[in-house]
XYZ file of C-alpha atoms in Angstrom:
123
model
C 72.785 29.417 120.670
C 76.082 29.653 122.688
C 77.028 32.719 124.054
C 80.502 33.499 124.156
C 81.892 35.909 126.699
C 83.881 38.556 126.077
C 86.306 37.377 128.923
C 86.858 34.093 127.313
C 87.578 35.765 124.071
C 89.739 38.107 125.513
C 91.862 35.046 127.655
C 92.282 33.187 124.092
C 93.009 36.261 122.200
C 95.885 36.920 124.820
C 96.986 33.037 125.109
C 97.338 33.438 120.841
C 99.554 36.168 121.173
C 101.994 34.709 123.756
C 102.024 31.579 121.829
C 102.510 33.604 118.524
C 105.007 36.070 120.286
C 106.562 32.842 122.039
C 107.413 31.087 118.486
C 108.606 34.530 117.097
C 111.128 34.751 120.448
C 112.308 31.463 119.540
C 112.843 31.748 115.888
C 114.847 34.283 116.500
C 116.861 32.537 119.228
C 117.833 30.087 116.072
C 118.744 32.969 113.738
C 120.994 34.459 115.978
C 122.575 30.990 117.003
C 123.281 30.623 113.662
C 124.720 34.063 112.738
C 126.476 33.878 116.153
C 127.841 30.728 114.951
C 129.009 32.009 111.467
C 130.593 34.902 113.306
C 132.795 32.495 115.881
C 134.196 30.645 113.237
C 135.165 33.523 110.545
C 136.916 34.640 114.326
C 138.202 31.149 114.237
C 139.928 31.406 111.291
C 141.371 35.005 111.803
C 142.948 34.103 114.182
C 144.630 30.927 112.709
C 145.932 33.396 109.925
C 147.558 35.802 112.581
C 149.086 32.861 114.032
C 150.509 31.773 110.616
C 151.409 35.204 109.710
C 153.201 35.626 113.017
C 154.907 32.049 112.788
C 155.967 33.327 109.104
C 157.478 36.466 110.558
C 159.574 34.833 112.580
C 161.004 32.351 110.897
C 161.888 35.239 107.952
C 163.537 37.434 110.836
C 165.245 34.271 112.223
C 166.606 32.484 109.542
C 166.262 33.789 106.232
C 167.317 36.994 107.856
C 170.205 35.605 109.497
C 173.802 36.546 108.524
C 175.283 33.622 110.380
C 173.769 29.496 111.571
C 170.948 29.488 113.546
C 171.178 28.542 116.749
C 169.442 25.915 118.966
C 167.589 27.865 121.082
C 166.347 29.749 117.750
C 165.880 25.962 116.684
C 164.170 25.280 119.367
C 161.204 28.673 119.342
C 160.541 28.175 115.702
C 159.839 24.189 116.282
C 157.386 25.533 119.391
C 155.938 27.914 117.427
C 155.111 25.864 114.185
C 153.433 23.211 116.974
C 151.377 25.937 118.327
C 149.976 26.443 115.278
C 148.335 23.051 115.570
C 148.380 22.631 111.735
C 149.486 19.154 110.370
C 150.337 20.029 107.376
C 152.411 23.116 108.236
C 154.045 20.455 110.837
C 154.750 18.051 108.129
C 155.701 20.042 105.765
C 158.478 22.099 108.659
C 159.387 18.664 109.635
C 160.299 17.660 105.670
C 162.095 21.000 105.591
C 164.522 20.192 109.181
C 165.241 16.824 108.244
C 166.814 18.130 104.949
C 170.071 16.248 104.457
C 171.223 17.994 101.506
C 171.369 21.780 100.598
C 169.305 21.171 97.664
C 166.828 19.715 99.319
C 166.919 21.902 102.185
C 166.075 24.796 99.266
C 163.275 22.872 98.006
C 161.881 22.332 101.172
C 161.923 25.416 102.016
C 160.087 26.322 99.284
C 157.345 24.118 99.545
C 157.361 25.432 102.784
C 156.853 28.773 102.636
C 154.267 28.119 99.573
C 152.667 26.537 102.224
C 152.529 29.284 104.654
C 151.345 31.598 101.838
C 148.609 29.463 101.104
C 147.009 28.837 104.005
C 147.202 32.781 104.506
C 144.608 33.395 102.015
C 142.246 30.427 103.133
């Protein structure tokens, strides 16, 4: 019969558990990719409603706030900040609302607009 020697037992017994312990390791290495992942884009998205909340804040204060026309350099920081916001359908919808012609339309607009803004609050 063969003999088998404890030594070689104990080697594959210890290979088996870095093998087993190596798989565990990287398991867990996916699992935590993943949740990592999850976690950077719930961040993500924060952070894309503080910008819209922010943008919204601003154009309240500057124009539906304001007691006389806005100005172009007011103009000018609410057209940078609804670009920063890199949102096309904000962008659209803020470019519908400046190229207004009538008063009427400028209303609507606006209200589409800041429907808009709500909405992609709560998303």
């Amino acid at each position: 019969m063969l003999e088998i020697s404890t030594k070689k037992v104990l080697i594959w017994a210890i290979a088996l558990l870095l093998l087993l312990g190596n798989i565990f390791l990287i398991s867990m290495y996916f699992v935590e990719k993943a949740e990592l992942q999850k976690v950077s884009n719930a961040l993500e998205e924060q952070t894309d409603r503080e910008e819209i909340i922010g943008f919204t804040g601003l154009f309240i204060e500057k124009v539906l706030k304001a007691e006389k026309d806005v100005d172009f350099e007011t103009r000018l920081s609410l057209e940078t900040a609804v670009r920063e916001l890199d949102d096309d359908e904000i962008l659209a919808q803020w470019q519908e609302f400046t190229g207004s012609q009538t008063k009427e339309s400028a209303q609507n607009e606006l209200k589409n607009l800041l429907a808009l803004l709500v909405k992609k609050m709560g998303e």
